[in-house]
Short mmCIF file of C-alpha atoms and ligand atoms in Angstrom, two decimals:
data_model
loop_
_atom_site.label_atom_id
_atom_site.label_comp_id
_atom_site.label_asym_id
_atom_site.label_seq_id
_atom_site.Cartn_x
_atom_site.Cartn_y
_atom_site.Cartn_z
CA UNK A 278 9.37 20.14 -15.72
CA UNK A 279 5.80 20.64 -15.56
CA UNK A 280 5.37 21.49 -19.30
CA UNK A 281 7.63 19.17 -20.35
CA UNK A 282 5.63 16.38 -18.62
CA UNK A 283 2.54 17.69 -20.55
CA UNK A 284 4.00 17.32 -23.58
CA UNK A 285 4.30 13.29 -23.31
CA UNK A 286 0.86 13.59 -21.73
CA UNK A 287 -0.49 11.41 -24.71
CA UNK A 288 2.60 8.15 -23.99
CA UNK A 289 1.01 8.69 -20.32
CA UNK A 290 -2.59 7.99 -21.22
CA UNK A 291 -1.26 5.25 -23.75
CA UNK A 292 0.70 3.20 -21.22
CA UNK A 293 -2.10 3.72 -18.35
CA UNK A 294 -4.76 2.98 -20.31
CA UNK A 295 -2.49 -0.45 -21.94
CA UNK A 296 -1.76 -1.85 -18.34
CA UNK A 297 -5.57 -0.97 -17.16
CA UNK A 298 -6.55 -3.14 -20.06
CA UNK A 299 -4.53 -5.82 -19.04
CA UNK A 300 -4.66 -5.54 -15.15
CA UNK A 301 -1.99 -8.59 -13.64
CA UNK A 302 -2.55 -9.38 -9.81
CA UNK A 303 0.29 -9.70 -7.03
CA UNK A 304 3.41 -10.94 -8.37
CA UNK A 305 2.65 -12.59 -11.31
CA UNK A 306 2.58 -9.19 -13.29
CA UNK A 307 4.96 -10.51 -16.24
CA UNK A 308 3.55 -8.94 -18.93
CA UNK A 309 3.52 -5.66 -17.17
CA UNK A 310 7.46 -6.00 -16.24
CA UNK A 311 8.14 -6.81 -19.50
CA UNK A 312 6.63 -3.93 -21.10
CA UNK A 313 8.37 -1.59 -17.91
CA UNK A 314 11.54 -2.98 -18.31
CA UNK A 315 11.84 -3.04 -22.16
CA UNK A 316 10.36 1.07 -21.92
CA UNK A 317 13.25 1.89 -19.50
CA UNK A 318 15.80 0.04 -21.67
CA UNK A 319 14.65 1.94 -24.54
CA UNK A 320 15.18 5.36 -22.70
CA UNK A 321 19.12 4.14 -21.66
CA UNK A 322 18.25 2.73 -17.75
CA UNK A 323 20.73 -0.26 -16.45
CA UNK A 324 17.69 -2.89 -15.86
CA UNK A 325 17.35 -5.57 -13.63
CA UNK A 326 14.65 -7.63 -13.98
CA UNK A 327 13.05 -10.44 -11.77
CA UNK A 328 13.81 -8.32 -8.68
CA UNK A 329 11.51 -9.85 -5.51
CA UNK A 330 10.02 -12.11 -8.30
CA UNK A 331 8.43 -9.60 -10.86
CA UNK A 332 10.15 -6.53 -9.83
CA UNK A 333 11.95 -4.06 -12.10
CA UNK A 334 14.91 -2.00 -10.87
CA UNK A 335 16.49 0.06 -12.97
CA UNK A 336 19.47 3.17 -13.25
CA UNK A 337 20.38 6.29 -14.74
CA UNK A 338 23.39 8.62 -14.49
CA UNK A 339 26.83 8.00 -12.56
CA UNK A 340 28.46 8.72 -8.58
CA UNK A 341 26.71 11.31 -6.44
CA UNK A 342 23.59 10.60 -4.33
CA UNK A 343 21.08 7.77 -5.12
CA UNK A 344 17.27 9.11 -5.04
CA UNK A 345 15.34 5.96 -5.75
CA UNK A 346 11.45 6.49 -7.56
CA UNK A 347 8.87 4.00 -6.46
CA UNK A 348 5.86 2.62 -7.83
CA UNK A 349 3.67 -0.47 -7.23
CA UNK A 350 2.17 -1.93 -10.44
CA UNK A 351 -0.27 -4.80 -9.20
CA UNK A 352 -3.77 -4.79 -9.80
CA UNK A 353 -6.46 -6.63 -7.19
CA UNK A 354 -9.15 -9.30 -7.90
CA UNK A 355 -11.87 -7.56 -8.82
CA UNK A 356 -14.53 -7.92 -11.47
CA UNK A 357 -14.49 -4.27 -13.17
CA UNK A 358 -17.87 -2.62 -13.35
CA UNK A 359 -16.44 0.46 -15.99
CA UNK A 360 -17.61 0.68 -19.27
CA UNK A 361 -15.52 2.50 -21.43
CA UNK A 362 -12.92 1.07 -24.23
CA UNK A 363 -10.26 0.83 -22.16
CA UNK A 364 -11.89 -1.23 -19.14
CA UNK A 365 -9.82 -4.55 -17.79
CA UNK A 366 -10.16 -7.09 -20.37
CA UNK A 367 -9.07 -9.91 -17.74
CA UNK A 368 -12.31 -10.62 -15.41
CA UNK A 369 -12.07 -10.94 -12.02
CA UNK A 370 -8.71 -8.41 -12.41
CA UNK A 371 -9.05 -4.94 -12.24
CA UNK A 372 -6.44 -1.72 -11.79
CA UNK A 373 -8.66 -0.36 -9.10
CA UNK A 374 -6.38 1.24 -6.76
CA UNK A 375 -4.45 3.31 -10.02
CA UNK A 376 -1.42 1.53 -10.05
CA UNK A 377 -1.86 1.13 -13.48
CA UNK A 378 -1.18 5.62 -13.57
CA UNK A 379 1.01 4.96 -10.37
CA UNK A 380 3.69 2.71 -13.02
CA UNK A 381 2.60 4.78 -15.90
CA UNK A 382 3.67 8.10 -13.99
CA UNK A 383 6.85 7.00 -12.84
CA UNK A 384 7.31 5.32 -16.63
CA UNK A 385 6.86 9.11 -17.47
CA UNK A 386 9.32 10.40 -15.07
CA UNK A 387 12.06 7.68 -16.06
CA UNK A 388 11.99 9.19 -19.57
CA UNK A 389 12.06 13.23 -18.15
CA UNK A 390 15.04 12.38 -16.47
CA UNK A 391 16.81 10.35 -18.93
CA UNK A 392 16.62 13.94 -20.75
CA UNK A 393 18.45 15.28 -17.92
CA UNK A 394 22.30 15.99 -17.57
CA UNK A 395 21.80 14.38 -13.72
CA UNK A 396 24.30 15.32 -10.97
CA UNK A 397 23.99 12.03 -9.36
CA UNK A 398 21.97 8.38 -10.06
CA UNK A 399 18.40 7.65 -10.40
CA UNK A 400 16.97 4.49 -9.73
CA UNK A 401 13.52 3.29 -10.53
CA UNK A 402 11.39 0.52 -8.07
CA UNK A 403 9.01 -0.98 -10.40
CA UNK A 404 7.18 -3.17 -7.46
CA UNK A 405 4.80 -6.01 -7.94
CA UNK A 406 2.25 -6.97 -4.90
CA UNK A 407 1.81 -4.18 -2.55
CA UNK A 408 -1.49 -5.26 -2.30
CA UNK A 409 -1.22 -8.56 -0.95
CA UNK A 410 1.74 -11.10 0.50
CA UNK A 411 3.12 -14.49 -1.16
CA UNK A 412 2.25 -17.63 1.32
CA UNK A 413 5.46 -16.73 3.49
CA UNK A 414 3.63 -13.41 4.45
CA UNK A 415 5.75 -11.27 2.46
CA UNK A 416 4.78 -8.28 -0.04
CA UNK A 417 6.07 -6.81 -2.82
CA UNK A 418 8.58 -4.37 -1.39
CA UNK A 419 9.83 -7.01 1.47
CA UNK A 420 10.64 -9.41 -1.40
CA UNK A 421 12.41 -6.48 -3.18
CA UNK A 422 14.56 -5.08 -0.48
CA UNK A 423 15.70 -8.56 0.86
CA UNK A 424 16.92 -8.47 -2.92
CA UNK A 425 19.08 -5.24 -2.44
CA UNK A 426 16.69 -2.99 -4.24
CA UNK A 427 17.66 -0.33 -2.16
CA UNK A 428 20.80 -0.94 -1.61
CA UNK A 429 22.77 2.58 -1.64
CA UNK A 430 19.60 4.87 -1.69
CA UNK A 431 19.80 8.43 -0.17
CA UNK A 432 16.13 9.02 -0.82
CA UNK A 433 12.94 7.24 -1.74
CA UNK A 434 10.20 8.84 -2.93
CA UNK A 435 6.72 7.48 -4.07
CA UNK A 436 2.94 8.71 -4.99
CA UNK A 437 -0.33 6.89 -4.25
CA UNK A 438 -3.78 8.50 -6.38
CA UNK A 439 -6.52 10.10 -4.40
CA UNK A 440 -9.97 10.04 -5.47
CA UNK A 441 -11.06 12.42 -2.43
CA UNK A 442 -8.83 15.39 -4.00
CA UNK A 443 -8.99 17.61 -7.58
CA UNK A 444 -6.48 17.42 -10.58
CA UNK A 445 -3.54 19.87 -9.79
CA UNK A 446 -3.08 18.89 -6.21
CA UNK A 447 -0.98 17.27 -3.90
CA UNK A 448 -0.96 16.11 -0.30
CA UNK A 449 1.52 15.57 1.95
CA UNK A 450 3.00 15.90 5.16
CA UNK A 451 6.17 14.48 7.52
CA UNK A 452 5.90 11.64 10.48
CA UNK A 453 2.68 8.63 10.33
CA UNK A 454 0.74 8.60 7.95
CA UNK A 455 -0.42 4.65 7.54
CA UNK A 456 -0.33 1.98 10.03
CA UNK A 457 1.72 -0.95 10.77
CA UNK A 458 -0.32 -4.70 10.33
CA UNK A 459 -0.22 -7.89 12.91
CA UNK A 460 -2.75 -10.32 11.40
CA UNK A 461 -3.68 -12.46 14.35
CA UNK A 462 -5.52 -16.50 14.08
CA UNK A 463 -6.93 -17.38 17.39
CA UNK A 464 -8.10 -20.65 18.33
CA UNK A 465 -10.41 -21.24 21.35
CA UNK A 466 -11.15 -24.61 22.73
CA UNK A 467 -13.90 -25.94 24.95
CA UNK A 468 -15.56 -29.42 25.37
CA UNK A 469 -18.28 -30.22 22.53
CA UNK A 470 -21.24 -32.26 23.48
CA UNK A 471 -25.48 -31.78 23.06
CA UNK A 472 -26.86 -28.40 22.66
CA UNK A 473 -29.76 -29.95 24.98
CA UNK A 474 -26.92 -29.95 27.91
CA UNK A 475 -24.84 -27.43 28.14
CA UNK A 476 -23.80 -28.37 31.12
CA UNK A 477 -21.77 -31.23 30.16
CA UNK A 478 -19.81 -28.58 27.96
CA UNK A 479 -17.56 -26.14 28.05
CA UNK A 480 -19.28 -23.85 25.15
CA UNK A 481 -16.61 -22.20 23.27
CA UNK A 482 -19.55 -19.44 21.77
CA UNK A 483 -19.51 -18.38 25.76
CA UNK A 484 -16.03 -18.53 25.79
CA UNK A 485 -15.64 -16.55 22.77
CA UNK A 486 -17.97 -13.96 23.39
CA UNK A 487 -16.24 -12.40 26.84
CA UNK A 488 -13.14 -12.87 24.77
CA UNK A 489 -14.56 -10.35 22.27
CA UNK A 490 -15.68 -8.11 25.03
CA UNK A 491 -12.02 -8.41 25.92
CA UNK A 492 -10.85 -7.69 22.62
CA UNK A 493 -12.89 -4.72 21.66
CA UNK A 494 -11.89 -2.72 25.41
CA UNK A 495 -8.13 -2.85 24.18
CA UNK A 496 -7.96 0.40 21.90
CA UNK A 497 -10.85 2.09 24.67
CA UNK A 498 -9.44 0.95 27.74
CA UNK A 499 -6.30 -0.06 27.45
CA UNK A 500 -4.13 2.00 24.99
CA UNK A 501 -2.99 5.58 25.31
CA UNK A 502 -5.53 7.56 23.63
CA UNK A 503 -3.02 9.67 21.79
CA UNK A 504 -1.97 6.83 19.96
CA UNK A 505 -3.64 5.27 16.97
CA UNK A 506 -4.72 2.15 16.85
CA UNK A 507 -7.27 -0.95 15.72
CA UNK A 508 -8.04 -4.39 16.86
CA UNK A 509 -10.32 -5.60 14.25
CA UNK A 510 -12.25 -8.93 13.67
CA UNK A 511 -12.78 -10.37 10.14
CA UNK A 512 -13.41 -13.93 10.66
CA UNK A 513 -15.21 -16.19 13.15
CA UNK A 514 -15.64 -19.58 12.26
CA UNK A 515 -17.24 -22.58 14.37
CA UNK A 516 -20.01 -25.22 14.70
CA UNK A 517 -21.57 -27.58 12.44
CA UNK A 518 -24.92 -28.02 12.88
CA UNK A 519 -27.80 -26.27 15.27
CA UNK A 520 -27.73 -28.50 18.89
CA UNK A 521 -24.35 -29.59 18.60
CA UNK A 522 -22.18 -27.63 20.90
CA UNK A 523 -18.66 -27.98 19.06
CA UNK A 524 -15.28 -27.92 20.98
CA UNK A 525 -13.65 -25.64 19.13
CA UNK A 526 -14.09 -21.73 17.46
CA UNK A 527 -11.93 -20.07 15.49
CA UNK A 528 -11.08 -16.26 15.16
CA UNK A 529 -8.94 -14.13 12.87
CA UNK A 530 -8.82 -10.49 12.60
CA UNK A 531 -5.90 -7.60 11.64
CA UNK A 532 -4.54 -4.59 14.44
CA UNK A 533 -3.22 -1.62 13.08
CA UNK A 534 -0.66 0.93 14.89
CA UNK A 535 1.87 3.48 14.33
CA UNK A 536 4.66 2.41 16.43
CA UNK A 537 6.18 -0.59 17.90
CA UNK A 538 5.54 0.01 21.64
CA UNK A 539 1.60 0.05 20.67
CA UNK A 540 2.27 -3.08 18.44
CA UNK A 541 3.75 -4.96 21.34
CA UNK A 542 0.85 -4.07 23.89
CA UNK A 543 -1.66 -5.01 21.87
CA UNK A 544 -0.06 -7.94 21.73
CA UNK A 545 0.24 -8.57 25.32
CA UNK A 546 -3.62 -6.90 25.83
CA UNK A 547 -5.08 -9.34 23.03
CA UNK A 548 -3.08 -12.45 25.16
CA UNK A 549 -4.90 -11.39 28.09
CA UNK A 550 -8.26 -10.95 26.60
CA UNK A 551 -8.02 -14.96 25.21
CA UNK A 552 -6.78 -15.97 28.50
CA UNK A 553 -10.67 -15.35 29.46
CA UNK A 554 -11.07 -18.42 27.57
CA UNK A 555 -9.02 -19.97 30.12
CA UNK A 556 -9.65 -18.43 33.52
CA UNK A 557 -13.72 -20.14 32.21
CA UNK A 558 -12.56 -23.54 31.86
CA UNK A 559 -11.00 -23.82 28.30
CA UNK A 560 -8.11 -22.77 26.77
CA UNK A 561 -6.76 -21.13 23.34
CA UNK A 562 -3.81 -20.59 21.01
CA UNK A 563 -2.95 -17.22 19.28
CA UNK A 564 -0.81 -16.63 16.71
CA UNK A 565 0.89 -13.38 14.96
CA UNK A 566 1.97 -12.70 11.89
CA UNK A 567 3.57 -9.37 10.89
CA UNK A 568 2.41 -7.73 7.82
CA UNK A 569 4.89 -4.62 8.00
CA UNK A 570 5.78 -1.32 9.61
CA UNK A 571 3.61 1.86 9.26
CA UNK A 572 4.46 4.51 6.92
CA UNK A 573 6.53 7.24 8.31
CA UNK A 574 7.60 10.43 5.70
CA UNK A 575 10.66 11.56 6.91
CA UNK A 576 10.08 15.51 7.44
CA UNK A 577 13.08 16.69 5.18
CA UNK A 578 11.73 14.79 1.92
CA UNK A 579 8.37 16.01 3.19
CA UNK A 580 9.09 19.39 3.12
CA UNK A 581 10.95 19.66 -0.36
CA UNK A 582 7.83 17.36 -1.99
CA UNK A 583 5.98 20.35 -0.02
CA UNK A 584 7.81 23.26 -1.73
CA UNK A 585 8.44 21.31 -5.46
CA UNK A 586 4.29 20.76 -5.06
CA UNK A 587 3.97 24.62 -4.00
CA UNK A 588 6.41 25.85 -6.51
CA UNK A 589 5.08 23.98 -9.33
CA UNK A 590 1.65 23.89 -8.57
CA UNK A 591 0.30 26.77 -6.64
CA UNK A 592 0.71 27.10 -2.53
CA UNK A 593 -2.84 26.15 -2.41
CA UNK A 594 -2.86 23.10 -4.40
CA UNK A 595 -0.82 21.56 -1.57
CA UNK A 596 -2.21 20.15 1.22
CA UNK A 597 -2.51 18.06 4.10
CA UNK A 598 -2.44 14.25 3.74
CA UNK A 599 -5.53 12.30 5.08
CA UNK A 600 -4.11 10.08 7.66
CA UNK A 601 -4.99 6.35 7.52
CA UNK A 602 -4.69 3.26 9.22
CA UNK A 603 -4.64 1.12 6.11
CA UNK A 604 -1.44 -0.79 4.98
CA UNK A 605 0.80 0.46 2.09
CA UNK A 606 4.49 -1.35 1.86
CA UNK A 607 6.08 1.49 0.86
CA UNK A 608 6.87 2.14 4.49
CA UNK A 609 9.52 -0.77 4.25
CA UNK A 610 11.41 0.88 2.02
CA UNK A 611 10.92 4.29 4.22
CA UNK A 612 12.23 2.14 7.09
CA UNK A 613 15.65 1.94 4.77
CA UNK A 614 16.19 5.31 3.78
CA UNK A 615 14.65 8.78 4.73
CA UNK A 616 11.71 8.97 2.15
CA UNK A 617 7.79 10.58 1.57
CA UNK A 618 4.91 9.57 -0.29
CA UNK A 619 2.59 12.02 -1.29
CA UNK A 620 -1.08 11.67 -2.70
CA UNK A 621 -2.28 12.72 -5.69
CA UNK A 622 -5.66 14.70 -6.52
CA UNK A 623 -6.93 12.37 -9.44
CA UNK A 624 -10.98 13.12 -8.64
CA UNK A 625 -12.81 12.28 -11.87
CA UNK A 626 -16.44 14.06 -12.68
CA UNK A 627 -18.96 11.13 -11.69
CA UNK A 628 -16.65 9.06 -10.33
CA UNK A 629 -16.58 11.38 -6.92
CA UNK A 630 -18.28 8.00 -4.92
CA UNK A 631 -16.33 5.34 -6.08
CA UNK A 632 -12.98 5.35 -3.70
CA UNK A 633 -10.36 2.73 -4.18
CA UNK A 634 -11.07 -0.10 -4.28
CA UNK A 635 -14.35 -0.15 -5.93
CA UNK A 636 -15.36 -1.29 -8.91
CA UNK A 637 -16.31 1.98 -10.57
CA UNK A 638 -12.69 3.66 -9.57
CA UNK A 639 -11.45 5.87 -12.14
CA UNK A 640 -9.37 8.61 -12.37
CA UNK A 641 -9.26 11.61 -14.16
CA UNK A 642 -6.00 11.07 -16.49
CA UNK A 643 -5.23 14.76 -16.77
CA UNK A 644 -4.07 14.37 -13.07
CA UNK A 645 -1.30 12.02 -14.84
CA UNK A 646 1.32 14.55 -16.12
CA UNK A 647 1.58 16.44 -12.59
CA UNK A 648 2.55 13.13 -10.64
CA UNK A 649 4.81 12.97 -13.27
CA UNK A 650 6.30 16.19 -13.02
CA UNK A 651 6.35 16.43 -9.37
CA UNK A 652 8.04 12.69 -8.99
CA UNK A 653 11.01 13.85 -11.83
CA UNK A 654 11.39 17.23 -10.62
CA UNK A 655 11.94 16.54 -6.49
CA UNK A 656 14.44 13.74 -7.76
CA UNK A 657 16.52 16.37 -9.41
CA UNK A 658 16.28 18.66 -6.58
CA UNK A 659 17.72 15.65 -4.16
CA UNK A 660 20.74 15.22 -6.95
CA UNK A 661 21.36 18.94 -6.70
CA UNK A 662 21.66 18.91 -2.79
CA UNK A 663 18.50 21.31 -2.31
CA UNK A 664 17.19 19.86 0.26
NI1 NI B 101 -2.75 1.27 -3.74
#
């Protein structure tokens, strides 16, 4: 599979390089799902198009077992410091977290397996806004799924680019590997007046500040410290000018976990730290919203991405995954069916600094026919019943 994926190395550079170009940002990616869904047409996939908005799903083969391929395609809004010829023409839009390779790769592994006499279906999640949510807090693969996307699927599999790790390597490994999201909006409330008399107040700054105390002792004090977890801040926002003492501050922020017990204590600890605001005199209101469940690789699908990457690869090109925190929506469609994403070594010479996300991300493209490979060939080992 390996050499055959080499030998369209050359369509995987052209279609990476065509949707880094033209880089399209959370679900309004229609130029990119035209171009996927015309490509799978043209290899012999059923398409569906317009799946969760601008999502692609499409089929190969008949009966048996349903192994479903993911990958996300959006881009994020950012202005692209790269240089080279094929650098985003669309400012303020750039393919810095490689989903450009991550639809390009699985593009590439649509075709290998339309080659394929295939004991079983393949079916292709062509995904747009993983990176982000529409205004009803929902990404990419929540839109999808509510849509049926996976609807029958044995297996899911997808890949995600690492900068951190060389061409010719993969990591992986079974149970959490990303965390879960609340994104919290507090309010706290005092009584404005002078700055001169503070007296006459009830300063919501005070309030807020034991309230952060509060908040910042829930992952040290108050959590098991076996289990991962965050309670961040990102925003504070109150006051209008300097001896006004307003009446009201507001504070938003994100938690991170990787299980639903945690979730729901931090929930209850984070209630507790705002009632501060309260037990001094003012009062608040705190709000949740739920950005998804963290990723969990199902230890089975784990452990044959762990022998197809050892097999194909080497047994010490496969390693470890780096655990995160961060978000990645794939874990809704993990929550569906037993499923793994693995990372892929994509380090590019003088581009060892710039991790996703930055402006200067690139990727070394020779990295793009082993994703490839490794995405077509564990697909046909879940048709054949290897696992
Ligand atoms: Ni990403």
């Amino acid at each position: 599979m390996l050499k055959q994926s080499y030998a369209i190395s050359e369509e995987l550079i052209e279609w990476r390089r065509d949707f880094h170009m033209h880089p399209e940002i959370g679900f309004e990616l229609h130029r990119t799902a035209k171009i996927v869904a015309e490509e799978l047409e043209k290899m012999g996939y059923r398409v569906r198009r317009g799946v969760g908005k601008t999502g692609v799903v499409a089929e190969i083969g008949e009966g048996g077992k349903v192994v479903a391929i993911r990958a996300d395609m959006d881009a994020l809004p950012i202005l692209e410091e790269n240089e080279y010829e094929y650098a985003s023409q669309t400012p303020g839009a750039m393919h810095a977290c490689g989903h450009d390779a991550h639809t390009a790769m699985a593009l590439g592994a649509a075709w290998l397996l339309s080659q394929e006499k295939l004991p079983g279906r393949v079916r292709f999640l062509f995904q747009p806004c993983e990176e982000t949510a529409d205004e009803e807090g929902k990404s990419g693969a929540q839109r999808m799924a509510a849509e049926g996307a996976m609807e029958g699927v044995d297996f899911v599999i997808a890949q995600h680019v690492d900068p951190s790790q060389p061409v010719g390597t993969i990591g992986i490994n079974g149970g959490p590997c990303s965390g879960g999201v609340d994104s919290w909006f507090g309010v706290i409330t005092g009584k404005g007046g002078h700055g001169a008399h503070p007296d006459q107040t009830v300063d919501p700054f005070h309030l807020l500040a034991h309230v952060i105390i509060g908040l910042n002792g829930i992952v040290s004090r108050r959590l098991d410290p076996f289990q991962p977890a965050v309670v961040s801040i990102g925003t504070v926002h109150g006051g209008f000018t300097q001896n006004v003492i307003p009446d009201r501050v507001e504070i938003s922020g994100t938690t991170r976990f990787t299980n639903q017990e945690v979730q729901m204590q931090i929930r209850e600890e984070m209630g507790r730290a705002f009632n501060i605001a309260r037990v001094m005199g003012g009062d608040y209101d705190l709000k949740f919203q739920y950005g998804g469940p963290p990723m969990i690789n199902d230890q089975r699908v784990s452990r044959v991405i762990e022998e197809t990457g050892r097999e194909m690869l080497g047994a010490d090109k496969v390693h470890e995954i780096g655990k995160t925190l961060g978000a990645e929506d794939f874990s809704v469609f993990l929550e569906m069916a037993p499923g793994a994403m693995f990372t892929l070594g994509v380090q590019k010479r003088g581009h060892e600094d710039f991790k996703l996300h930055h402006p200067k991300f690139d990727l070394d493209e020779r990295a793009l026919p082993v994703g490839t490979a490794i995405l077509a060939e564990t697909a046909k080992r879940f048709l054949a019943g290897e696992q």
